[in-house]
Structures are given as structure tokens and as C-alpha cells.
mmCIF file of C-alpha atoms in Angstrom:
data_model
loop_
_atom_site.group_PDB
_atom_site.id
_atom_site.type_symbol
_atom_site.label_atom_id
_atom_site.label_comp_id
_atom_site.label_asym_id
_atom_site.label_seq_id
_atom_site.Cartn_x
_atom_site.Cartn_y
_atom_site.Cartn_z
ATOM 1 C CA UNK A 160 0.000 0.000 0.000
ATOM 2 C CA UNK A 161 1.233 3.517 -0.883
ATOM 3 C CA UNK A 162 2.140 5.740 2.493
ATOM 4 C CA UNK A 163 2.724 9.357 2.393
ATOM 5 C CA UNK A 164 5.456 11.060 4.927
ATOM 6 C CA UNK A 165 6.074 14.167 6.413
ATOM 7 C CA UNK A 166 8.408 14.256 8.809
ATOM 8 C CA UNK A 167 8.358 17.683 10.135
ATOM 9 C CA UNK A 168 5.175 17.702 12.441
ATOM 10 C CA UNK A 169 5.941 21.781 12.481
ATOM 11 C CA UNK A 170 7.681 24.268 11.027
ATOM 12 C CA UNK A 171 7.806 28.196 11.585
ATOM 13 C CA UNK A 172 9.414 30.985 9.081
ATOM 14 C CA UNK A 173 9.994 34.641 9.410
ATOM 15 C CA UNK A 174 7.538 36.623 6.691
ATOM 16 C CA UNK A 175 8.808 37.427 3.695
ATOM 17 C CA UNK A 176 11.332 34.537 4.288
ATOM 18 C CA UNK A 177 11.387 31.497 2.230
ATOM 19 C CA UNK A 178 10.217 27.901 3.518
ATOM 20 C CA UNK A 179 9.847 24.316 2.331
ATOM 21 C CA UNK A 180 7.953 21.502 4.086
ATOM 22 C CA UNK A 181 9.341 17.958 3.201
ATOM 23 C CA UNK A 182 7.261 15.165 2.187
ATOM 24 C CA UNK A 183 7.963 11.535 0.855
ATOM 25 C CA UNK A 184 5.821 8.362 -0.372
ATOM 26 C CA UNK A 185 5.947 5.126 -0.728
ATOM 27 C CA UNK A 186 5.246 3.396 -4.147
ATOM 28 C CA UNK A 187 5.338 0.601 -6.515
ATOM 29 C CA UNK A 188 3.627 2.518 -9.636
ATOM 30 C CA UNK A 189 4.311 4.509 -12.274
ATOM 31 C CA UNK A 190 2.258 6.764 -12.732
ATOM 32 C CA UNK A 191 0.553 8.880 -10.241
ATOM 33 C CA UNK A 192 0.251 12.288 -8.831
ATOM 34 C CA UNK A 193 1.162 14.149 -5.989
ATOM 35 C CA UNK A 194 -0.825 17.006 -4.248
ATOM 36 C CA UNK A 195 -0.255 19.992 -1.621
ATOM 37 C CA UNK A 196 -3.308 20.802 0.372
ATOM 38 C CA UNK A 197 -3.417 23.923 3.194
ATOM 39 C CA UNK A 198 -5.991 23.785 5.640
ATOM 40 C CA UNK A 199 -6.256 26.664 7.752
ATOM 41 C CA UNK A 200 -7.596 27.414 10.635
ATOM 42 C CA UNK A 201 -10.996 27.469 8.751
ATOM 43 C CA UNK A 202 -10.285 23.849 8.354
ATOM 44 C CA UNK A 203 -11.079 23.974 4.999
ATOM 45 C CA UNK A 204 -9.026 21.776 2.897
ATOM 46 C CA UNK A 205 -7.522 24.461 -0.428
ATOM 47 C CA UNK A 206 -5.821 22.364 -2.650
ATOM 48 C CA UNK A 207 -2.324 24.760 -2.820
ATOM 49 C CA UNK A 208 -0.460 22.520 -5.939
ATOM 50 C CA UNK A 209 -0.180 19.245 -8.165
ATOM 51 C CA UNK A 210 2.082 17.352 -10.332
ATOM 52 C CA UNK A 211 2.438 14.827 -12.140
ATOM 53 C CA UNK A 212 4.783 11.794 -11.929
ATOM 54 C CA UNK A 213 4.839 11.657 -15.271
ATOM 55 C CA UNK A 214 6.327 15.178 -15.962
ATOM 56 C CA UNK A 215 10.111 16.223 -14.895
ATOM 57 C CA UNK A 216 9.238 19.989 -14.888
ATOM 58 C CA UNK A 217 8.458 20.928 -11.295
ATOM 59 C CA UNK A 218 4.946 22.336 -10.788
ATOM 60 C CA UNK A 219 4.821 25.890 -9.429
ATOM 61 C CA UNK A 220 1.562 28.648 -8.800
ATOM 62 C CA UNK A 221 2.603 31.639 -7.886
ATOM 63 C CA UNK A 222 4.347 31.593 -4.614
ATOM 64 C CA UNK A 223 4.538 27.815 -4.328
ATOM 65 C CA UNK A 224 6.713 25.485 -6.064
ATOM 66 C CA UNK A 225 7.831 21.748 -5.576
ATOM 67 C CA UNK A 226 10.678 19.936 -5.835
ATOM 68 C CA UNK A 227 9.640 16.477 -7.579
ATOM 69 C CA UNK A 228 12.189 13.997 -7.193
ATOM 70 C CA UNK A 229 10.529 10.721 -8.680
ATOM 71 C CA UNK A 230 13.333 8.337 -8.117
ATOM 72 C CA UNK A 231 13.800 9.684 -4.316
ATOM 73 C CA UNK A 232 9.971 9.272 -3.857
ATOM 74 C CA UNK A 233 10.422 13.384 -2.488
ATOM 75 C CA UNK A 234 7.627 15.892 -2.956
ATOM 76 C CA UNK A 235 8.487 18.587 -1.464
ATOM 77 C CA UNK A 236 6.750 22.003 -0.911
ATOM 78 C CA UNK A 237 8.511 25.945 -1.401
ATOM 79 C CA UNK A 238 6.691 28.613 -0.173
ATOM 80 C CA UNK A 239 8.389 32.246 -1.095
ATOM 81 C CA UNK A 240 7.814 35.225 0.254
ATOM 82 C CA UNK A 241 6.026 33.759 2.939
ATOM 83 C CA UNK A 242 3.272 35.737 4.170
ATOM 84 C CA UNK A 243 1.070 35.164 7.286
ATOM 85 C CA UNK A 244 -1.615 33.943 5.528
ATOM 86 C CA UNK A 245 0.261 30.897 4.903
ATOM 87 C CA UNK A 246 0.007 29.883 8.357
ATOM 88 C CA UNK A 247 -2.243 26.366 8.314
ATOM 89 C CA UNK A 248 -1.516 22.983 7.987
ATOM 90 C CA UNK A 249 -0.109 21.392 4.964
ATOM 91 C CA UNK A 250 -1.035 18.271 3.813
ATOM 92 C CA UNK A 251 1.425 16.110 1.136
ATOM 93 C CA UNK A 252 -0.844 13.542 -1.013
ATOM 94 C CA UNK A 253 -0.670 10.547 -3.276
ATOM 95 C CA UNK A 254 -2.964 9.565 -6.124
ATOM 96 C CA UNK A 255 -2.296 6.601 -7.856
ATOM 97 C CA UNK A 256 -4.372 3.774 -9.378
ATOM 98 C CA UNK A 257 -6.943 3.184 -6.483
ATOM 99 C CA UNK A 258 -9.867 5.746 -6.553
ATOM 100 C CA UNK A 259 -8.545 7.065 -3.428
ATOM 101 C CA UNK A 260 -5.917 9.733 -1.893
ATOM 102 C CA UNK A 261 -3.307 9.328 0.609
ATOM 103 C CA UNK A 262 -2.632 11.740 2.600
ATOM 104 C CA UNK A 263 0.506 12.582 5.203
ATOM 105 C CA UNK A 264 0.185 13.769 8.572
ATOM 106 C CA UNK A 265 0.448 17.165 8.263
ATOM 107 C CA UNK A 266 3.206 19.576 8.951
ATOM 108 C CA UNK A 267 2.132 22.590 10.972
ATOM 109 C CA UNK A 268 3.739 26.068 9.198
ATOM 110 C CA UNK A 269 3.832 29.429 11.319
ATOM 111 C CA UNK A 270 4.423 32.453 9.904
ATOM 112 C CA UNK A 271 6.439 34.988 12.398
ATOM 113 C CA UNK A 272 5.812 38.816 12.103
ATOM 114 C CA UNK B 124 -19.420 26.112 -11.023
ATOM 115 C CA UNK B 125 -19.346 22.766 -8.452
ATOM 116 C CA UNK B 126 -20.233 23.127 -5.454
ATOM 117 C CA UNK B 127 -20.262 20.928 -2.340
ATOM 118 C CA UNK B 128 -22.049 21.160 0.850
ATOM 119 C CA UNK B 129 -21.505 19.355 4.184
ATOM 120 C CA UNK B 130 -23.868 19.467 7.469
ATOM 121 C CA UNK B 131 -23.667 20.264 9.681
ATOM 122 C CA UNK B 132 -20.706 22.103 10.501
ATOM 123 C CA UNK B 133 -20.957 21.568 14.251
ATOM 124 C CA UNK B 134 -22.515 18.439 16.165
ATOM 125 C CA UNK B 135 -22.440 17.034 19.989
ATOM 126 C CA UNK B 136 -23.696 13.509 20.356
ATOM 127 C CA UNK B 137 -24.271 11.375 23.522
ATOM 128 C CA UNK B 138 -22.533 7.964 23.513
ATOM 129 C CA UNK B 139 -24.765 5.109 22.527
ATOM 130 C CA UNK B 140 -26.693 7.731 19.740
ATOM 131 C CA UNK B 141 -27.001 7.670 16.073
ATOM 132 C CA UNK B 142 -25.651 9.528 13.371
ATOM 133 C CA UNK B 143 -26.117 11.151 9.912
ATOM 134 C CA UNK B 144 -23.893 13.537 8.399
ATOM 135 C CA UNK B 145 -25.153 14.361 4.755
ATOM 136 C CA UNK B 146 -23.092 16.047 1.931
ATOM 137 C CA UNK B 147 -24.147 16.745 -1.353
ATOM 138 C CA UNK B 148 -22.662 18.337 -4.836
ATOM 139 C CA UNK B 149 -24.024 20.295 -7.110
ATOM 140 C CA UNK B 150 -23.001 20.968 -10.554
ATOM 141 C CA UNK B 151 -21.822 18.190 -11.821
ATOM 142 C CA UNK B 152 -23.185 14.470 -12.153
ATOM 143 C CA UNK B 153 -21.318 10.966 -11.303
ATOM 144 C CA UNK B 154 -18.878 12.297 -9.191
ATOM 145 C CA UNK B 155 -16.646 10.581 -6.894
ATOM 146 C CA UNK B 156 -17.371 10.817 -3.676
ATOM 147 C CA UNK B 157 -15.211 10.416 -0.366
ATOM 148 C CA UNK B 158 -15.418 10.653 3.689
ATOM 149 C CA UNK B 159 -12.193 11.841 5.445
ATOM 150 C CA UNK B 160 -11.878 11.631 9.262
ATOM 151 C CA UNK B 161 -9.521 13.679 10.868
ATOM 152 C CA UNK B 162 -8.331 13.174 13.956
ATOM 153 C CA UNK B 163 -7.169 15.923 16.294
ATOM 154 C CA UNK B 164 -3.692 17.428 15.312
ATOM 155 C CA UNK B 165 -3.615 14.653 12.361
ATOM 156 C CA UNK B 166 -3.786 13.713 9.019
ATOM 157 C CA UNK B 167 -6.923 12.518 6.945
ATOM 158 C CA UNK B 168 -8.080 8.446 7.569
ATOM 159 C CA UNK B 169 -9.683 7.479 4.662
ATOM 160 C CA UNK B 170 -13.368 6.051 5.775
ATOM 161 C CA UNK B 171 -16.014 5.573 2.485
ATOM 162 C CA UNK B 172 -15.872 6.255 -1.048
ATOM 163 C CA UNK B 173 -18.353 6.270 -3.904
ATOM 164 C CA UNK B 174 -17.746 5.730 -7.664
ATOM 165 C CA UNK B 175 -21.614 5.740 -7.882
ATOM 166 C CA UNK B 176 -25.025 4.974 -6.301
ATOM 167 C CA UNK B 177 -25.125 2.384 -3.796
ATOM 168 C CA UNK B 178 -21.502 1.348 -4.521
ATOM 169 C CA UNK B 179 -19.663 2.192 -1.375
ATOM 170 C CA UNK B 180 -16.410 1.029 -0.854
ATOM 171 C CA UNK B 181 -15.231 0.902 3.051
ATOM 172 C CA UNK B 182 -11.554 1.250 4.226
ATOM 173 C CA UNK B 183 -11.537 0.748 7.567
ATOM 174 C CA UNK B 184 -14.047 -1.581 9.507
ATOM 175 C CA UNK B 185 -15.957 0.771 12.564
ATOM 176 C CA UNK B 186 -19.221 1.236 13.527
ATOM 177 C CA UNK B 187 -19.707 3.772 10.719
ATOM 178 C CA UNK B 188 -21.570 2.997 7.578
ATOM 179 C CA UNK B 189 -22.378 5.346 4.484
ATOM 180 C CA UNK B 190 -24.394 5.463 1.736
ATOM 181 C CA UNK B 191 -25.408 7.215 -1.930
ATOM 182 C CA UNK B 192 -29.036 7.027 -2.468
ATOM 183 C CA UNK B 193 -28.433 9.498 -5.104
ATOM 184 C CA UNK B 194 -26.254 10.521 -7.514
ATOM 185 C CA UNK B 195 -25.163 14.043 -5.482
ATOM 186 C CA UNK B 196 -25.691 12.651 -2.199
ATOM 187 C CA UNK B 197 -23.663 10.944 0.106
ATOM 188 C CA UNK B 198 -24.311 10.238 3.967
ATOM 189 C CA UNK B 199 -22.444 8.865 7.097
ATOM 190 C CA UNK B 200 -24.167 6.887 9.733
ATOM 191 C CA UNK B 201 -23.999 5.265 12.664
ATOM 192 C CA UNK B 202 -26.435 3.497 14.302
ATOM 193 C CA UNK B 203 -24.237 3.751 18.033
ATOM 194 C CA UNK B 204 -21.730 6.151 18.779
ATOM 195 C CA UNK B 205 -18.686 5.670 20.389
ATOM 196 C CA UNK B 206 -16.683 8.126 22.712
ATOM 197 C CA UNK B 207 -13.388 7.583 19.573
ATOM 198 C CA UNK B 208 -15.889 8.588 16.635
ATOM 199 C CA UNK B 209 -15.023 12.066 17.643
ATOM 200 C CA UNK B 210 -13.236 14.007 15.394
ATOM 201 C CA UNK B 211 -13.740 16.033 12.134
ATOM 202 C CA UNK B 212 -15.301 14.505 9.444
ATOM 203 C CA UNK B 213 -14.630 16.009 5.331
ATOM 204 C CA UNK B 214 -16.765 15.111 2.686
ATOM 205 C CA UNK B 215 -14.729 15.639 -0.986
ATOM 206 C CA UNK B 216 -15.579 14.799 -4.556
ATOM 207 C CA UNK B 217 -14.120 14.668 -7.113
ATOM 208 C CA UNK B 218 -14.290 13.858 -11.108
ATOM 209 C CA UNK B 219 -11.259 12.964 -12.334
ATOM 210 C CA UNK B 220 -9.034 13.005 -8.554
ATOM 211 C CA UNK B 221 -5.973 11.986 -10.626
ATOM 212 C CA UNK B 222 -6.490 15.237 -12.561
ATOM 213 C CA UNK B 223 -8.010 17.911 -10.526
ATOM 214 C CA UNK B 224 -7.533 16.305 -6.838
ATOM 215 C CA UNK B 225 -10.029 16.661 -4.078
ATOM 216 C CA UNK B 226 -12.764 19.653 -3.447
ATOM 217 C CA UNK B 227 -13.507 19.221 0.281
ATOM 218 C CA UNK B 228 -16.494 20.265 2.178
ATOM 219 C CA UNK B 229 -16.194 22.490 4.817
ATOM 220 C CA UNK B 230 -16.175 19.774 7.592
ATOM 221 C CA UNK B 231 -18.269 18.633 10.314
ATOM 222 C CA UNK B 232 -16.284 18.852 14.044
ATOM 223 C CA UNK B 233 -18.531 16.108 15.698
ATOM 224 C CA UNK B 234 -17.807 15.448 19.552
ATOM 225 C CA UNK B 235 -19.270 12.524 21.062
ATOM 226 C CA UNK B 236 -19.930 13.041 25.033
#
């Protein structure tokens, strides 16, 4: 079974500062994609970013970019200029052949004045 | 547009009671359907997903039970609550997840006293 991991339970950064939450899976397929969700306090689940396994170019919207590292099973998550509405929790997720995601634990961001 | 609605947003249940959350979409037809539990300070446990009415597809055996009477609909039950179901329950569809991910509800925090 495919597991998603983030190992940093949280993670704080000054604003304006640059920050990137780590995330890795497990998996035995191909193809498959890979999301970044922020939930806020809200609790509202915003789906932040995508991208593809099948595509070497590294996703990026606006502020947020990844680092996709297929053969190191990394996804990981760049947030410039960080501002303090980035504060939430971000979730890493895999998509692969099962009609189902799997998600990570989380990894809590703060955003310092 | 799609929308999705979840109800409702806050609920306090005796032990021993029943259930029913209910979440429906609007704006599209045949979607996908999921329900997410989230545990305090933690990620998303897959529970139920739907590919389309009455097909449910459970991950994790519990006390819960959902259904899809109708194409937009999609409802969590219980017949018993126990003092672990609490947490914070997400409904999400989607159309093509491997495409366009998740859209998530806005979540039900449901405490069970």
C-alpha cells in the first residue's frame, strides 16, 4: 500500500522569508500524482499545488513550487515570500491507481511577524 | 461552477446515539465521492468512497456505515456512537481526482460526550 510522509510535524518561518515543508511516499507505480493541500484554521481543505509523476518539470503557482524527485519518492513544498496567511496545515498527497488519496500527517507552518 | 455542501458544521452527540452527516454536490453528475476523518492534530483516515449509487467502498471496519441514495448525495451513519468517533469529518468529490484532486467540504467537528 502507498504511504505518504512528512516528517516535520511543524515548522515556523519569518515573513517574507522562504520555507519548504518535506514530504515523501511510498510506491510501486508509475504513474501517479502528488498534491499539496493547506488547511487553515478554517479547516477547509484548499488544494495549494499538483504534479504529475509523469512530468520532470516541477509544478509551481505563484508563490509555491515543488521539488519532484521521482526516483527519491520526495515531494516537497517551497513557499516564497512567505506571508502570514500561509500559516495552516499542509497536507502532502498521493494519487495513484486506487480511486482514493493518501494523505501525510500534516506539517504545521507558522508564519512569524 | 461545483459546489459541495456538508452538514452540519458543528454536532455534539451522547454515547450510545445515532448519526447522519449528509453532503451533497451540485453541478456536476457521477462524481466521486469520499469521507475523510480527521483526527485531532492529524492527518486525513480514509473512511467511504463512492464511484456511484449504492456502490460504497469501506476502508476501515468501525461502527460507521455510508451510503449514496443518489447521484449528489452521500451520507455517514452510525447506528451507536462511540466516545473515539469524535473528530472532524470532510466530505470531498471529485471527477477525475488523478487530474483535478479533491474539493472538500467544509467539515463537520462532531464530539461525542
Amino acid at each position: 500500500a502507498q504511504t505518504v510522509t512528512q516528517s516535520q510535524p511543524e515548522m515556523s518561518v519569518q515573513e517574507a522569508e522562504t520555507v519548504t515543508l518535506s514530504c515523501t511516499y511510498d510506491t510501486s507505480e508509475s504513474d501517479y500524482y502528488l498534491f499539496w493541500y493547506k488547511q487553515p484554521p478554517s479547516r477547509q481543505m484548499i488544494l495549494v499545488i499538483r504534479q504529475e509523476a509523469y512530468k520532470q518539470q516541477n509544478a509551481t503557482e505563484n508563490r509555491f513550487s515543488v521539488n519532484f524527485q521521482k526516483a527519491a519518492k520526495s515531494f516537497s513544498l517551497k513557499i516564497s515570500d512567505s506571508q502570514l496567511g500561509d500559516a495552516a496545515m499542509y497536507f502532502c498527497a498521493y494519487r495513484g491507481g486506487n480511486n482514493d488519496m493518501r494523505f501525510g500527517a500534516g506539517t504545521r507552518l507558522t508564519v512569524k511577524p | 461552477s461545483q459546489t459541495i455542501h456538508q452538514w452540519p458544521a458543528t454536532l455534539v452527540q451522547p454515547v450510545g446515539s445515532p448519526l447522519s452527516l449528509e453532503c451533497t454536490v451540485e453541478g456536476t453528475s457521477n462524481p466521486n465521492l469520499y469521507w475523510y476523518r480527521q483526527a485531532a492534530g492529524r492527518g486525513l483516515q480514509l473512511l467511504f468512497y463512492s464511484v456511484g449509487i449504492g456502490q460504497i467502498s469501506s476502508e476501515v471496519p468501525q461502527n460507521l456505515s455510508a451510503s449514496r441514495p443518489q447521484d449528489r448525495q452521500f451520507i455517514l451513519s452510525s447506528k451507536k456512537l462511540l466516545l473515539s468517533d469524535s473528530g472532524f469529518y470532510l466530505c470531498a468529490w471529485s471527477y477525475d481526482v488523478r487530474v483535478y484532486g479533491y474539493t472538500f467540504g467544509s467539515g463537520t467537528r462532531l464530539t461525542v460526550v
